[in-house]
Every structure is written in C-alpha cells, then in structure tokens.
Backbone as a ProteinNet text record, in pm:
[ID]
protein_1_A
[PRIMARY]
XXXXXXXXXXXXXXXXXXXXXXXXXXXXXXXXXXXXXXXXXXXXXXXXXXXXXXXXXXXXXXXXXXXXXXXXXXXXXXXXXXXXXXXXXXXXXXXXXXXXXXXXXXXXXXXXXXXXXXXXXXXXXXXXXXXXXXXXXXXXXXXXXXXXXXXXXXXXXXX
[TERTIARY]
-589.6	-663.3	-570.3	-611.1	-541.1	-502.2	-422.5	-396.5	-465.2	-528.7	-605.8	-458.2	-460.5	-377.1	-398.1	-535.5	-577.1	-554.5	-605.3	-566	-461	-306.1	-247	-275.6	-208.9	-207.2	-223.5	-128.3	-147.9	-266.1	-350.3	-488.4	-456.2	-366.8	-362.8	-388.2	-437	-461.2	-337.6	-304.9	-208.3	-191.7	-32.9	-55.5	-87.7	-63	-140.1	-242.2	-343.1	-491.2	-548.4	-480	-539.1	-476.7	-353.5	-394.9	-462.9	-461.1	-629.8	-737.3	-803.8	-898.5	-886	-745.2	-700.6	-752.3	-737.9	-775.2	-902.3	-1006.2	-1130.8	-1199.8	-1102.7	-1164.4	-1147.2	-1239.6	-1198.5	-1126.9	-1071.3	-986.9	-1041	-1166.2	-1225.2	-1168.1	-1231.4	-1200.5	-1031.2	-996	-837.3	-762.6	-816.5	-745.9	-790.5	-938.2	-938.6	-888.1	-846.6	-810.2	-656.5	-588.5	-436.5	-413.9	-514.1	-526.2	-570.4	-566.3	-607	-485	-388	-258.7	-153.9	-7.3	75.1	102.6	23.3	90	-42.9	-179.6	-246.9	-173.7	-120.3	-61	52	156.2	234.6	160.5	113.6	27.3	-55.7	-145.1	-256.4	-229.3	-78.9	-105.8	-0.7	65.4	73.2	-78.3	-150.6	-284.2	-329.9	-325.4	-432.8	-352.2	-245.6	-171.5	-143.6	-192.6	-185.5	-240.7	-367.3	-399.2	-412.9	-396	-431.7	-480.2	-625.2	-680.5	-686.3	-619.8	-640.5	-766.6	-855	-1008.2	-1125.9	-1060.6	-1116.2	-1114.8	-1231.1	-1152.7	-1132.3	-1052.6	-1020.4	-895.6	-852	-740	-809.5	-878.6	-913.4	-925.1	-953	-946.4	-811.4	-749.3	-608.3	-505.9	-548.7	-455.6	-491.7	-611.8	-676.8	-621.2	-614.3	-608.7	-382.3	-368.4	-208.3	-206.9	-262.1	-249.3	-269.8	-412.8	-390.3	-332.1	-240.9	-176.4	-11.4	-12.3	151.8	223.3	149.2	214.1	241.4	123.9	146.8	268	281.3	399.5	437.9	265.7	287	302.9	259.8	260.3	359.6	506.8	604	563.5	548.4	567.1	412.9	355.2	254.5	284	366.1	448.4	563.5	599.2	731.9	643	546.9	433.3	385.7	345.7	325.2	445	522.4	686.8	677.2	701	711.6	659.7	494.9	423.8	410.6	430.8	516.9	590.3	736.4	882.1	825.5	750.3	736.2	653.4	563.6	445.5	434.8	521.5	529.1	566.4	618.2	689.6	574.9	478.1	376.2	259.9	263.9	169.5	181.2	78.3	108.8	-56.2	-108.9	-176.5	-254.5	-171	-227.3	-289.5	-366.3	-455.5	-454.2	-405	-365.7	-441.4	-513.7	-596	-577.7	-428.2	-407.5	-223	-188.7	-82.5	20.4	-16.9	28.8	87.2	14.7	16.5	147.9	169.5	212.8	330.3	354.2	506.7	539.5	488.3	532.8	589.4	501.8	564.9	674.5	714.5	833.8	959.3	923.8	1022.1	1067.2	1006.2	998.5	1048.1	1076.6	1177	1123.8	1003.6	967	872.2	807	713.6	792.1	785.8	906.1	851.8	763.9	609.6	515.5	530.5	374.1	371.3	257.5	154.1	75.5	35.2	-100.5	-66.4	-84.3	-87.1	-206	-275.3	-369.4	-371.8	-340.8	-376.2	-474	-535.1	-654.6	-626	-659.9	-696.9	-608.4	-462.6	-406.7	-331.1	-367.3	-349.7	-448.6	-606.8	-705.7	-739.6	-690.3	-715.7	-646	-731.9	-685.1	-576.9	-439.2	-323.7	-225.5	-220.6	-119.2	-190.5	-108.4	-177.2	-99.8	-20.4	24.6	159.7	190.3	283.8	444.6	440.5	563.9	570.9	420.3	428	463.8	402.1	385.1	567.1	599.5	784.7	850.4	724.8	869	866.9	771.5	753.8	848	851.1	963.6	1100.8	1136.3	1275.7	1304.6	1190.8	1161.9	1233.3	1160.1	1154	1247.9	1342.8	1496.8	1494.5	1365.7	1368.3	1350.6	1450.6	1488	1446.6	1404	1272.6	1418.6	1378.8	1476.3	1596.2	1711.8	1866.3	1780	1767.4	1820	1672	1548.7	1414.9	1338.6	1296.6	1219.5	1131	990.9	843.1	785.4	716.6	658.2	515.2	487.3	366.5	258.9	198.7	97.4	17.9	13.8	-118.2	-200.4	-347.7	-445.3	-458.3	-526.9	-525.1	-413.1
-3863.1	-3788.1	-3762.8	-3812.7	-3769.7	-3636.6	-3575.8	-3445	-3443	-3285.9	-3259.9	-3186.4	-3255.8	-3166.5	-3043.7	-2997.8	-2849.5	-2753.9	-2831.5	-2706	-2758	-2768.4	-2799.2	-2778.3	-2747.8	-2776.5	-2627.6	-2514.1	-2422.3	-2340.1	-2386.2	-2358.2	-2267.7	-2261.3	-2165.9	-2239.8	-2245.6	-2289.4	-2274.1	-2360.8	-2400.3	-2280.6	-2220.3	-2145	-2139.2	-2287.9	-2283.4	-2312.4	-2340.4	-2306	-2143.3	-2105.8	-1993.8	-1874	-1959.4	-1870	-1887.8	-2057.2	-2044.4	-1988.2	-1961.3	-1907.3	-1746.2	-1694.8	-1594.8	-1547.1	-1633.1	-1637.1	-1657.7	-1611.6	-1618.3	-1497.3	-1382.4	-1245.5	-1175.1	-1070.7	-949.7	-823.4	-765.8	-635	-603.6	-621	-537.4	-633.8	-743.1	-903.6	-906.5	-883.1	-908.2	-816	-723.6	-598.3	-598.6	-642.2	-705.5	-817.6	-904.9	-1027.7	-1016.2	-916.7	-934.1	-837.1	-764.5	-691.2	-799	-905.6	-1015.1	-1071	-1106.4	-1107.4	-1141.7	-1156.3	-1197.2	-1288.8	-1381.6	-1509.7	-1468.8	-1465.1	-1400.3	-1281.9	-1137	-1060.9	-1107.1	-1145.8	-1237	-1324.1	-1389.1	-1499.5	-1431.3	-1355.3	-1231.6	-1147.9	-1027.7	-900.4	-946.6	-1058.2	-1035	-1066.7	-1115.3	-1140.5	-956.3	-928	-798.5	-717.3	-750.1	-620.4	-657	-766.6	-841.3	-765.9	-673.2	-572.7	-482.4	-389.2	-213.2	-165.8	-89.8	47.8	161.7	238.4	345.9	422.4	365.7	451.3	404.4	256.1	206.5	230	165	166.9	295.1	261	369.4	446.7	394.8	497	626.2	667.7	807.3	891	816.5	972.6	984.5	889.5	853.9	918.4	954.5	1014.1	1178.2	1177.8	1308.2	1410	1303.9	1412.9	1434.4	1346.6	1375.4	1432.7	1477.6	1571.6	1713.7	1723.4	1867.2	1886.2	1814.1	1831.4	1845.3	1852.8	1790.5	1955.8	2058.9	2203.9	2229	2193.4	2208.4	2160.3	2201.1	2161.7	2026.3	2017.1	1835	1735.8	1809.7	1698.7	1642.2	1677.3	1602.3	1442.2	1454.7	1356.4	1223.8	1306	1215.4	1091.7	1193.7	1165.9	1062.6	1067.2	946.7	859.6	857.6	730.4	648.4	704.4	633.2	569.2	639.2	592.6	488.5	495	354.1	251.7	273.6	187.5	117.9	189.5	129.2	35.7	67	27.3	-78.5	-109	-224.9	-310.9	-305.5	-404	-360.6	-304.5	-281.5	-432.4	-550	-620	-706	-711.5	-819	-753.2	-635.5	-599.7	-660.6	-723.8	-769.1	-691.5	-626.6	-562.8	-420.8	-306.9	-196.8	-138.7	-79.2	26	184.4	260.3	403.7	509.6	567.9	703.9	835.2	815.6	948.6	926.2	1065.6	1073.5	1045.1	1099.7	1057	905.3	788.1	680.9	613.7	703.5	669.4	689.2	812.5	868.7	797.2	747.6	683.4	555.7	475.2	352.5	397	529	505.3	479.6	630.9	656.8	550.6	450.2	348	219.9	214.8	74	-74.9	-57.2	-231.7	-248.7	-204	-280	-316.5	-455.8	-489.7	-638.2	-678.2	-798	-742.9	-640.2	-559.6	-661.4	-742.2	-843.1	-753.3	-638	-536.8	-420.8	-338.7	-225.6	-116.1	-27.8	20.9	173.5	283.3	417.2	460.3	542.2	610.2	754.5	855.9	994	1026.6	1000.8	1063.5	1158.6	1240.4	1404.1	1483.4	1410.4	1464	1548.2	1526.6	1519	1627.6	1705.1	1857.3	1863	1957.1	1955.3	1936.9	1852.5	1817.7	1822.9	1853.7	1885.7	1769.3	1721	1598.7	1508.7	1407.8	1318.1	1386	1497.3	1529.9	1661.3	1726.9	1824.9	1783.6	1634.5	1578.8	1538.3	1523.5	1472.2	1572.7	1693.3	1827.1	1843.2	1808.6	1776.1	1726.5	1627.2	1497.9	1553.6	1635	1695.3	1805.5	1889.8	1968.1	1870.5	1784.1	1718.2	1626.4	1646.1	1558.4	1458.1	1379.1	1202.7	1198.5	1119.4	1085.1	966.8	961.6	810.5	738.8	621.1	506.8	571.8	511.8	573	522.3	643	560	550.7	562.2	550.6	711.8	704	864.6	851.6	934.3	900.4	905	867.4	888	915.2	1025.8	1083.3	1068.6	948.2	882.4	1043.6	1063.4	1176.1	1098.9	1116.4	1047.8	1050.7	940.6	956.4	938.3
2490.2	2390.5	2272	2152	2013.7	2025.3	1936.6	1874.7	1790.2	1766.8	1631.2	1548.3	1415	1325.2	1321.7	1318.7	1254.4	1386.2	1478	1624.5	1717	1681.6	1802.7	1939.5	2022	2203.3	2222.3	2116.2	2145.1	2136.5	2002.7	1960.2	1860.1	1867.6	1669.1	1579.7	1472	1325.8	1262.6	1212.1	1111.8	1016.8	1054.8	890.4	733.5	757.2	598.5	580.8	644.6	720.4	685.7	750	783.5	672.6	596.5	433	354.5	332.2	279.2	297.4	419.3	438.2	423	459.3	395	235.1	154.3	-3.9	-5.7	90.5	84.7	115.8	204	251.6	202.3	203.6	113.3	244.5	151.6	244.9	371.4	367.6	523.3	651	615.5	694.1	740.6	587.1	616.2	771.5	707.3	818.3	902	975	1103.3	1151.1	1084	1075.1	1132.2	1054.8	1087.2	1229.8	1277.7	1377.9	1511.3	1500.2	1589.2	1648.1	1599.7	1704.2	1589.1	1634.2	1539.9	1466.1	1512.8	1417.2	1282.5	1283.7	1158.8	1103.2	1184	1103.3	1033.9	1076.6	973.1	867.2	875.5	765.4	664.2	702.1	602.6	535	618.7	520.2	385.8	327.1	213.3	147.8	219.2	125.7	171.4	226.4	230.4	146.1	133.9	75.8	-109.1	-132.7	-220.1	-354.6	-332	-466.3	-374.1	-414.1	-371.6	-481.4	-476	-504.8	-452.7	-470.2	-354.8	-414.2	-487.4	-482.7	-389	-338.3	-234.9	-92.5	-21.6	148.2	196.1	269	327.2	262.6	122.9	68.8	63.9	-18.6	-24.8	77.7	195.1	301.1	332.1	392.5	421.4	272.1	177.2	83.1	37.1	88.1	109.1	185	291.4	464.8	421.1	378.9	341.9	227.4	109.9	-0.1	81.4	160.5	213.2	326.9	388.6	461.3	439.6	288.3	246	249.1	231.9	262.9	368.4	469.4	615.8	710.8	822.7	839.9	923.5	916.1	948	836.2	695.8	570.5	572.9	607.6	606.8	640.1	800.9	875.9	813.2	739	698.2	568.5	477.5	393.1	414.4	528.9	585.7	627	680.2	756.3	634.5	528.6	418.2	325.1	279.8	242.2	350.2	422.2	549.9	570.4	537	529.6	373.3	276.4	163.2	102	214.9	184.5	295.7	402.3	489.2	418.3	360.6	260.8	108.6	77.2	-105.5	-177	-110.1	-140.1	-185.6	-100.1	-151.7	-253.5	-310	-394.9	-551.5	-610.3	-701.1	-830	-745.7	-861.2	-793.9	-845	-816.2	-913.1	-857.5	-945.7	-861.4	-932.1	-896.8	-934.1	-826.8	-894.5	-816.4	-743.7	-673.7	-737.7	-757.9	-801.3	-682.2	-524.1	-439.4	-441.9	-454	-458.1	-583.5	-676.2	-749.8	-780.5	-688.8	-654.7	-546.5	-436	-308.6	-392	-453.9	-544.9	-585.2	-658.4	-721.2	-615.3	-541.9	-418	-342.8	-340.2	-162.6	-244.8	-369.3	-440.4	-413.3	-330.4	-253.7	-332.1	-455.9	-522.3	-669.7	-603.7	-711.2	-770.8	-706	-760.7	-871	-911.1	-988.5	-1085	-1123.3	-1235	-1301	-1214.8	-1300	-1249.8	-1314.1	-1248.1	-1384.6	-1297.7	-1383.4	-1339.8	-1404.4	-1344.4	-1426.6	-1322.1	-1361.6	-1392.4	-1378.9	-1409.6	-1273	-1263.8	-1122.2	-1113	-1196.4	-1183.2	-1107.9	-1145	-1075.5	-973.7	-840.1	-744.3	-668	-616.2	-552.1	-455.2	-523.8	-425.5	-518.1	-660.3	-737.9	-843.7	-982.9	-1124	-1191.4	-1132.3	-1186.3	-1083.7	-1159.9	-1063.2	-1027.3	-1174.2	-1165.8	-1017.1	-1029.2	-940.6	-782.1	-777.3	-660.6	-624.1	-740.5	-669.3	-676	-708	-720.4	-528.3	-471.7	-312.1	-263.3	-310.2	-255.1	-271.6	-348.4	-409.5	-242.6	-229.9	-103.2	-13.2	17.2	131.7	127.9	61.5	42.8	28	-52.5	-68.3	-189	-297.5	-411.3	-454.4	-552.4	-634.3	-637.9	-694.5	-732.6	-803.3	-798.9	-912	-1007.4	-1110.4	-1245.9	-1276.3	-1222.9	-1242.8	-1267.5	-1380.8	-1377	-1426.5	-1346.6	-1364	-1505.2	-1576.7	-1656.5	-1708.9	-1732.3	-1737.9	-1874.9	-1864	-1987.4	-2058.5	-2151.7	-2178.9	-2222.2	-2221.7	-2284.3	-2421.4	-2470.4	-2598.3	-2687.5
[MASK]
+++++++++++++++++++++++++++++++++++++++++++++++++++++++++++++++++++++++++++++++++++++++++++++++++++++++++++++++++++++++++++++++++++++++++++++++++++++++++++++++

C-alpha cells in the first residue's frame, strides 16, 4: 500500500496542512482546535493569537472578573496569570486592538509584543476599576512589577 503524503502512518496532517487550514478559522475554531492535542497547539496558537480584541470573545469577562478582582486579595494572582499568558503568546500578536486599559498595561509590562503591524485603542480608560492606564500601573508599582526599562506609557487625549 502507497503512503499518503497528507496523512502519514501516524495520521497527523502535515503541519503545513493544517496551518493552512489554520488561516481559514476564526478565533472560536482556533481555540478548540489547539485544545485537541499538541502537535495542533503548537501549529495554531500563533494563528489564534495572531489579532487580539479584547472587546471580543471571551476578553471582556476574563478582564472584567480581573479588574474587580485586582483590589482583592486574589487580584494579584489573576494579574500574574495574565502577565504569563502574555509574556508566553505576546510574541505572535501582530494586530491588537485595545479597549481595556488592563490590556494595555499588561502589553507594556510583559516586553513579548514585539510583532505589533496594528495596533488600535479605543476609549481604555472606560471601564470600571481604572480612570486611566496610568492608574492601572500605579497597581503594578503595588504589586512590584515594572513595565519595560526605558518604556513609559503614554496617554492619547482625544481630540
């Protein structure tokens, strides 16, 4: 019996197979997709991680439940889970769009988004818990984690 190119002996799909088809899902797909075993999670999440909105998906609750939790005395540890999850997949983001100030201080702090092509903020002072980005790193100062050397936030006014 021949070999099929596309499904070796083992029955995985070719990684470059299966990034193509990668460049065909949208976020929901993806993240079940890379939740299917390791050789897709390796291959996908630079595609899933590839744009971020955090007005999408599931950012907003997930940045919610850590804004009112960031006084509490678990916000810490919520705050390092994200920094983490950050500094582990910041590397492949190449177009964010920002509408929580949270989101925008973790970028600075965590040094791994270092691909940005787009980046777009919205109104990310908005959002109940912080009156702005600077209030949000006066947190981070608390909580003994320092943005990039040499990098200091900058706060757009409208208009």
């Amino acid at each position: 019996m021949p070999s099929d190119p596309i499904l070796p002996r083992t029955g995985f799909i070719l990684p470059e197979l299966l990034e193509l088809i990668g460049n065909h899902l949208g976020p929901s797909d993806l993240f079940a997709c890379v939740q299917a075993c390791r050789l897709w999670n390796q291959h996908l999440i630079p595609q899933l991680w590839r744009t971020i909105d955090d007005g999408l998906y599931s950012w907003p609750m997930i940045l919610q439940r850590i804004t009112l939790n960031a006084a509490s005395r678990g916000g810490a540890d919520s705050i390092h889970w994200l920094l983490d999850v950050f500094a582990k997949h910041g590397r492949h983001i190449r177009h964010l769009t920002a509408d929580w100030a949270l989101t925008i201080a973790t970028t600075t702090t965590t040094g791994t988004v270092t691909r940005l092509e787009s980046l777009a903020v919205r109104d990310a002072g908005r959002h109940r818990g912080f009156d702005s980005v600077t209030s949000f790193l006066s947190l981070f100062d608390e909580l003994q984690l320092s943005p990039l050397p040499g990098v200091a936030p900058a706060i757009l006014a409208p208009g």
